Coordinates of C-alpha atoms in Angstrom, one line a residue:
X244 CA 153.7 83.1 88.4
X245 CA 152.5 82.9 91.9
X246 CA 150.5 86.0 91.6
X247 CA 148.9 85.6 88.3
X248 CA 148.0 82.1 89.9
X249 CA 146.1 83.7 92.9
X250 CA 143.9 86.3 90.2
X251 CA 143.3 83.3 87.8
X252 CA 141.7 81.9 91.4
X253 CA 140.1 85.1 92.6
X254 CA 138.5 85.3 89.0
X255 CA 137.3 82.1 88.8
X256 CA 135.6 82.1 92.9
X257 CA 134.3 85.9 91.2
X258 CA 132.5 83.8 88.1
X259 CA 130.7 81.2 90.9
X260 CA 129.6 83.5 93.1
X261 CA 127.8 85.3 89.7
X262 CA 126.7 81.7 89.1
X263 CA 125.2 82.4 92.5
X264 CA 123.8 85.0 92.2
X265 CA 122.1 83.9 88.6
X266 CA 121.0 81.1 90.2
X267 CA 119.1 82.4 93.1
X268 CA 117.5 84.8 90.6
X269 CA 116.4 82.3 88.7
X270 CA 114.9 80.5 92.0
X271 CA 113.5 83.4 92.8
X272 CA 111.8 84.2 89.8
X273 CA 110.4 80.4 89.8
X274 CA 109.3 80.7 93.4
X275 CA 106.8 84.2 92.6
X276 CA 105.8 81.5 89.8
X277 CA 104.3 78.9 92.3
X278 CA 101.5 81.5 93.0
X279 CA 100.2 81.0 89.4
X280 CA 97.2 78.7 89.7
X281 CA 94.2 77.8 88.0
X282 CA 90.9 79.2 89.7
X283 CA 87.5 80.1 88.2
X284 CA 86.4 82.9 87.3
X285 CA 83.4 83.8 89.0
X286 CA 82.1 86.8 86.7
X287 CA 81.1 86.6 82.9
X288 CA 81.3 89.0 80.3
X289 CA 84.2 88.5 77.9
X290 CA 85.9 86.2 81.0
X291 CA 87.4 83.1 80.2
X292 CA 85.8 80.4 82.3
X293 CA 89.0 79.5 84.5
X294 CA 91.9 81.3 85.1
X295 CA 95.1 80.4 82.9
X296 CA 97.6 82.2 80.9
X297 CA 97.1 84.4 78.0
X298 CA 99.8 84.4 75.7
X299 CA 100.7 88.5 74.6
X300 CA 102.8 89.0 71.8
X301 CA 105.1 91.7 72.1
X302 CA 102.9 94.4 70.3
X303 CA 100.2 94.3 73.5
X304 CA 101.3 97.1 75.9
X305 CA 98.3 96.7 78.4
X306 CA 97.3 94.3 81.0
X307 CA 101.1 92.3 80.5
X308 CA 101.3 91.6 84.1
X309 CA 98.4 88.9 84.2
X310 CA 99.4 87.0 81.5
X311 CA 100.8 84.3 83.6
X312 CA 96.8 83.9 85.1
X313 CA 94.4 85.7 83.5
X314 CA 90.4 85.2 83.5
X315 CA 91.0 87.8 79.8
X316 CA 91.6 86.5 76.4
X317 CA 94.0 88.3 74.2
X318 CA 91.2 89.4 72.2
X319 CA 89.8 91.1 75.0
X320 CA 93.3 92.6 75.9
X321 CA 93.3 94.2 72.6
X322 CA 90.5 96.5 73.1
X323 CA 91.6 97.4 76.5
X324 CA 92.7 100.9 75.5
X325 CA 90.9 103.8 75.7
X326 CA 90.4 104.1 72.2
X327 CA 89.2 100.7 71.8
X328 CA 86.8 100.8 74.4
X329 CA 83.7 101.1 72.8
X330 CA 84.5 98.3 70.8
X331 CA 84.5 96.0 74.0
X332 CA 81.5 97.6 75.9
X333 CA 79.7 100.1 73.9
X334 CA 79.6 103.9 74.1
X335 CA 78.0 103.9 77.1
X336 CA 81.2 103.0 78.7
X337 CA 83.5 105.4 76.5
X338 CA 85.0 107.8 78.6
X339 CA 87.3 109.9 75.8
X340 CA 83.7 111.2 74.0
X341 CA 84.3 115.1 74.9
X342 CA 87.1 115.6 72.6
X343 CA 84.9 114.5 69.7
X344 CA 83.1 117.5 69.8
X345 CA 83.7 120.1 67.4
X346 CA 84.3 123.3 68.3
X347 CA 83.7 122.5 72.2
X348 CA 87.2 123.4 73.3
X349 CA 87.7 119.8 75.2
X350 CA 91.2 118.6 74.7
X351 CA 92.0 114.4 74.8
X352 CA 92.3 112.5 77.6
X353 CA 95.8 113.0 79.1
X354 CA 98.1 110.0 78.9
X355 CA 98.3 109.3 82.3
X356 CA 94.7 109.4 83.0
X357 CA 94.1 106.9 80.4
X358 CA 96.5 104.5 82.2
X359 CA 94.3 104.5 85.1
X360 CA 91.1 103.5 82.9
X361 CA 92.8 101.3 81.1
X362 CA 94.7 99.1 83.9
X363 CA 91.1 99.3 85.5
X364 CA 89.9 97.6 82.7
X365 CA 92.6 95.0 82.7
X366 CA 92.2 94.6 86.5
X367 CA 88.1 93.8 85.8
X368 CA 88.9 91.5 82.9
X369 CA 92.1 89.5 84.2
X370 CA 92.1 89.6 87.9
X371 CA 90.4 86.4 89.1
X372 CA 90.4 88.3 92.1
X373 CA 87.3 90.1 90.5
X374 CA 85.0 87.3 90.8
X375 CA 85.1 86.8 94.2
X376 CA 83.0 90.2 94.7
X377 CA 80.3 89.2 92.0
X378 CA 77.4 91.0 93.2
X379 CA 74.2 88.3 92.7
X380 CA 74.2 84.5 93.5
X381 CA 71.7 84.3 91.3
X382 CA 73.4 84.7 88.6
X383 CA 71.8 85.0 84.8
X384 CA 74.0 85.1 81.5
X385 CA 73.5 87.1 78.5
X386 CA 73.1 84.5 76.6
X387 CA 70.6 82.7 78.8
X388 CA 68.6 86.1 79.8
X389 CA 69.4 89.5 77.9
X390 CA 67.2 91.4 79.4
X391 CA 68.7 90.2 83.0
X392 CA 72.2 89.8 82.4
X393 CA 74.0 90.1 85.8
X394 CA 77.3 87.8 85.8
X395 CA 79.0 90.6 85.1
X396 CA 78.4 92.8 88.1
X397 CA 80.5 93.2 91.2
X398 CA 79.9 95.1 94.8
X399 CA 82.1 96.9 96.9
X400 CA 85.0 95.4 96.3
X401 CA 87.9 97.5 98.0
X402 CA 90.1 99.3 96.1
X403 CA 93.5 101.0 97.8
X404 CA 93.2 104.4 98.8
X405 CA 96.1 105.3 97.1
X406 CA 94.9 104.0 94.2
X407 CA 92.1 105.9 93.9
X408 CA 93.7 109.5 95.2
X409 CA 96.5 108.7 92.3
X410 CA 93.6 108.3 89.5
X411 CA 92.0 111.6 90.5
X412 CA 95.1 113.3 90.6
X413 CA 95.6 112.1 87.4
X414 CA 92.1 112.9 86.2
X415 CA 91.1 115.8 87.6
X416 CA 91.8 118.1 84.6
X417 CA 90.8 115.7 81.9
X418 CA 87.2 116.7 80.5
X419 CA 84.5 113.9 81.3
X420 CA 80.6 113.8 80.3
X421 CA 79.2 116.0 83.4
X422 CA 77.8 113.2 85.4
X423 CA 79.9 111.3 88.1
X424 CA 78.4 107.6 86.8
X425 CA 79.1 106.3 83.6
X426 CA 75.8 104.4 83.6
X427 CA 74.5 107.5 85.3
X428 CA 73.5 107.9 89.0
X429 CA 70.6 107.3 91.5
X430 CA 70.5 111.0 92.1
X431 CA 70.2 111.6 88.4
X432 CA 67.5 108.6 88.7
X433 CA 69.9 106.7 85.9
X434 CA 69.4 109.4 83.4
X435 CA 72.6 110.7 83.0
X436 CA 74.8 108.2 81.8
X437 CA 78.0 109.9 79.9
X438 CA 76.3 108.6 76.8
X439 CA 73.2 110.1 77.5
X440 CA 74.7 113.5 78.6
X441 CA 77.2 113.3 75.5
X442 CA 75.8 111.8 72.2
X443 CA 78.0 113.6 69.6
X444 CA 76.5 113.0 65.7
X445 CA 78.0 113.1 62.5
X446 CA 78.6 116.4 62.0
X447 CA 80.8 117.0 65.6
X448 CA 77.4 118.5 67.4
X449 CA 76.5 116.9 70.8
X450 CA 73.2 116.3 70.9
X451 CA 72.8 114.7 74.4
X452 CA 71.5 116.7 77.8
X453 CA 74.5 117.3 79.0
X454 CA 78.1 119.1 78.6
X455 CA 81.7 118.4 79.6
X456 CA 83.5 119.3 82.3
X457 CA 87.0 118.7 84.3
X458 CA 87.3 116.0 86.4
X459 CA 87.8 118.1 90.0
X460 CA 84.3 119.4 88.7
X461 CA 82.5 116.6 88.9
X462 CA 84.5 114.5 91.9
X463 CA 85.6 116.0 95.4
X464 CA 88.5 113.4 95.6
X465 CA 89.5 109.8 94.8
X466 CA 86.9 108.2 97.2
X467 CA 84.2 110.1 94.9
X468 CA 85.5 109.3 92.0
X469 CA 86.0 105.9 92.6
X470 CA 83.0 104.9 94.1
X471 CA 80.9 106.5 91.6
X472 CA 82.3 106.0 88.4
X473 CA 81.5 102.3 88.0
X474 CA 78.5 102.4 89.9
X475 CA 78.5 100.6 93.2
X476 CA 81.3 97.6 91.8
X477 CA 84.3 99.2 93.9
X478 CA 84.9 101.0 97.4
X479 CA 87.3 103.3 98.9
X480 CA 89.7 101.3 101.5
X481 CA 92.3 102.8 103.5
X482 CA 93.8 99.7 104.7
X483 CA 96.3 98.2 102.3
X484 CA 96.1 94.7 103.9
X485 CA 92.3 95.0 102.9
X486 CA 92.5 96.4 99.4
X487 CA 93.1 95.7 96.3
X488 CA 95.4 97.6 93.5
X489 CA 94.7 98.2 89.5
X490 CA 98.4 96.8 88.4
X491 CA 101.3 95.7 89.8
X492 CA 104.9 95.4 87.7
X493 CA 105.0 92.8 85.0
X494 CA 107.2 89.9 85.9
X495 CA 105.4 90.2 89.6
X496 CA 103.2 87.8 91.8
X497 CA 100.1 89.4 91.2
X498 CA 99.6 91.0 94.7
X499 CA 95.9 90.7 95.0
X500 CA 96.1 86.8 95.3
X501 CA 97.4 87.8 99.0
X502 CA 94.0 90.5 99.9
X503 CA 91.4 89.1 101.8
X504 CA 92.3 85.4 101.3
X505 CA 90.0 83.6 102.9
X506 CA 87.2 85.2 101.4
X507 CA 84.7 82.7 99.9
X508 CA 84.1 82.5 96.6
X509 CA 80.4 83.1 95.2
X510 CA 78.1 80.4 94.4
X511 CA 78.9 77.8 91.9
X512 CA 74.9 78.7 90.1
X513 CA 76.4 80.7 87.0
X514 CA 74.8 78.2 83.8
X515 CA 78.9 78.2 82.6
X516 CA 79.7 77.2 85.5
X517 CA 78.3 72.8 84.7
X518 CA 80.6 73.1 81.3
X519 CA 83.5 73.9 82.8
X520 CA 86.1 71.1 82.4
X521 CA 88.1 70.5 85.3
X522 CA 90.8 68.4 83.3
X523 CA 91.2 70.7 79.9
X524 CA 93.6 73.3 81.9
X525 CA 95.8 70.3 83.3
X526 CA 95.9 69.2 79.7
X527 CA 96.6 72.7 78.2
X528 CA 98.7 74.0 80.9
X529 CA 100.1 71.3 83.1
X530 CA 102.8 73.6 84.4
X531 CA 100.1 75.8 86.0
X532 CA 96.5 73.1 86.9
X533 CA 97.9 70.3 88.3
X534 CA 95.7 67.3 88.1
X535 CA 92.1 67.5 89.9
X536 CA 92.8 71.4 90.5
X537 CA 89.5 71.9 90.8
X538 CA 89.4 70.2 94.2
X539 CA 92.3 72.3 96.2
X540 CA 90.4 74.5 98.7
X541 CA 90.9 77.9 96.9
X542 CA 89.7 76.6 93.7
X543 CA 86.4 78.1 93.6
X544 CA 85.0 75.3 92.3
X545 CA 81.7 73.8 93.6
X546 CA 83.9 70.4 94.5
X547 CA 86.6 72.6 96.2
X548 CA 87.6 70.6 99.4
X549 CA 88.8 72.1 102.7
X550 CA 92.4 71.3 103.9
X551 CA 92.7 70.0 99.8
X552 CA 96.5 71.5 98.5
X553 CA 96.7 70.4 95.2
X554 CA 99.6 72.9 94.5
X555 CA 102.0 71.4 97.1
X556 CA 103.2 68.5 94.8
X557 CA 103.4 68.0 90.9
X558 CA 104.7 70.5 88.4
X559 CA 105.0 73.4 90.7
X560 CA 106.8 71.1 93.5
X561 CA 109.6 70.1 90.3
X562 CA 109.6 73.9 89.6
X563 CA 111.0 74.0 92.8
X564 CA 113.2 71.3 93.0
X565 CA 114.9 72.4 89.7
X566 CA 115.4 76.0 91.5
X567 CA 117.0 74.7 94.1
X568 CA 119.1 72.0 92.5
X569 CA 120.5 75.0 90.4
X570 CA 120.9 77.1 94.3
X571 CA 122.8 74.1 95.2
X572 CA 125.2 73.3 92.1
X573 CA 126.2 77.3 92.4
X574 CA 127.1 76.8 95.7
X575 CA 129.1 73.4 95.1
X576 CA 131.4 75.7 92.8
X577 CA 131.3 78.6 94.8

């Protein structure tokens, strides 16, 4: 009949315009995907020498979001969590020691405090963004100079406000070593490092010079908290065009890439930085470095190039293309 005609029709124009609709998704998705690109990574600890994907199989629940550019291996992901900590930098950076003491009353880091520790881990680890606040030029390796290691440091890099304010809300009743540095402070003349202050032995006794107390004990606020805890790397910002942020949703353009763009990179004079080889990640993941990536302008390369795009043709460009060819067949039907 005449009317089952016209809702056969009205069914059909409702199936294109979900082709639509999947479609623009699917442009959209590949468009937040043009921002992946390969850069350096401008500190060294456990850092990968260039930015690239890190594959994370579906048991990793931390650090997910970077996976599509990362300056972290997986290995390195894996002892993100709190628990794992001292596994990746020692217990002078393990921040869940009170609750090993026996009979001391101190609960376990809550939940959601340990997501803040933990997604600023990932942030230090993954975030190329990192690197661009190494704090010396002069920059000596571990494995070149022990005693001087310094590729690892940042400076005052700025961290959102409300970023900062959320953590000690988060934190502020969570029992930490009783010193506001985790390497220690100036004031304390770098004696009181949490490991020095807590140093609990065999038998559940804490030996070190210190105690445990709650957060909002040993910070005022966020801006305390923050720009003590890891020394001098970050610093409170207000202004969320000039900050950076700890996480972002996984699936997500990794906001940071927009902060404080034009920002130079540090010196090329890390020792890693000569073996780095500029055509392995167009090899490994040609979707991601097109060819001679190491010359567009944001590279961070030594051979970066002003007014150089190498992400405006090549793989990304046919990304693009095959977005929008899919935009365009949806609306052919529609």
């Amino acid at each position: 009949s005449f009317f089952r005609r016209q809702k056969k029709r009205h069914t059909m124009k409702g199936s294109h315009q979900m082709l639509f609709f999947a479609s623009f998704l699917v442009f959209f998705e590949s468009a937040k995907a043009l921002e992946t690109e390969c850069d350096v990574c401008h500190v060294n600890y456990y850092h990968k020498h260039v930015s690239t994907p890190t594959f994370m199989p579906s048991d990793v629940n931390v650090c997910r979001e970077y996976q599509y550019e990362a300056c972290c291996s997986l290995d390195t992901v894996r002892k993100v969590p709190t628990q794992m900590i001292s596994d990746l930098y020692g217990d002078e950076y393990n921040h869940g020691l009170c609750v090993d003491i026996v009979g001391g009353g101190f609960t376990a880091m809550s939940t959601g405090c340990q997501a803040y520790f933990d997604a600023e881990n990932c942030f230090y680890e993954c975030d190329k963004n990192v690197g661009k606040w190494r704090k010396h030029s002069d920059c000596n390796e571990e494995d070149a100079d022990v005693n001087n290691h310094n590729a690892w440091q940042i400076e005052a890099m700025p961290i959102r406000a409300s970023t900062a304010d959320a953590m000690y809300e988060a934190c502020k009743d969570d029992f930490f070593p009783d010193s506001k540095g985790m390497w220690g402070t100036e004031a304390g003349n770098w004696e009181d490092a949490w490991s020095t202050r807590v140093n609990v032995n065999a038998d559940g006794a804490n030996t070190g010079t210190g105690t445990c107390k709650k957060g909002s004990e040993i910070w005022t606020n966020g801006q305390d908290m923050v720009e003590n805890v890891w020394g001098t790397a970050f610093k409170y910002e207000t202004d969320a065009t000039k900050s950076y942020v700890w996480g972002f949703n996984e699936g997500e353009s990794n906001p940071n890439n927009k902060i404080l763009e034009d920002k130079a990179s540090p010196p090329f004079t890390c020792a890693y930085h000569g073996s780095i080889d500029v055509d392995m990640p167009s090899t490994e993941y040609a979707e991601y470095c097109p060819v001679d990536w190491h010359l567009d302008e944001s590279s961070g390369h030594a051979l970066a190039t002003a007014n150089v795009n190498k992400y405006a043709s090549g793989a990304k460009m046919a990304s693009v293309a095959l977005a929008y060819s899919l935009v365009v067949l949806a609306l052919c039907f529609a």
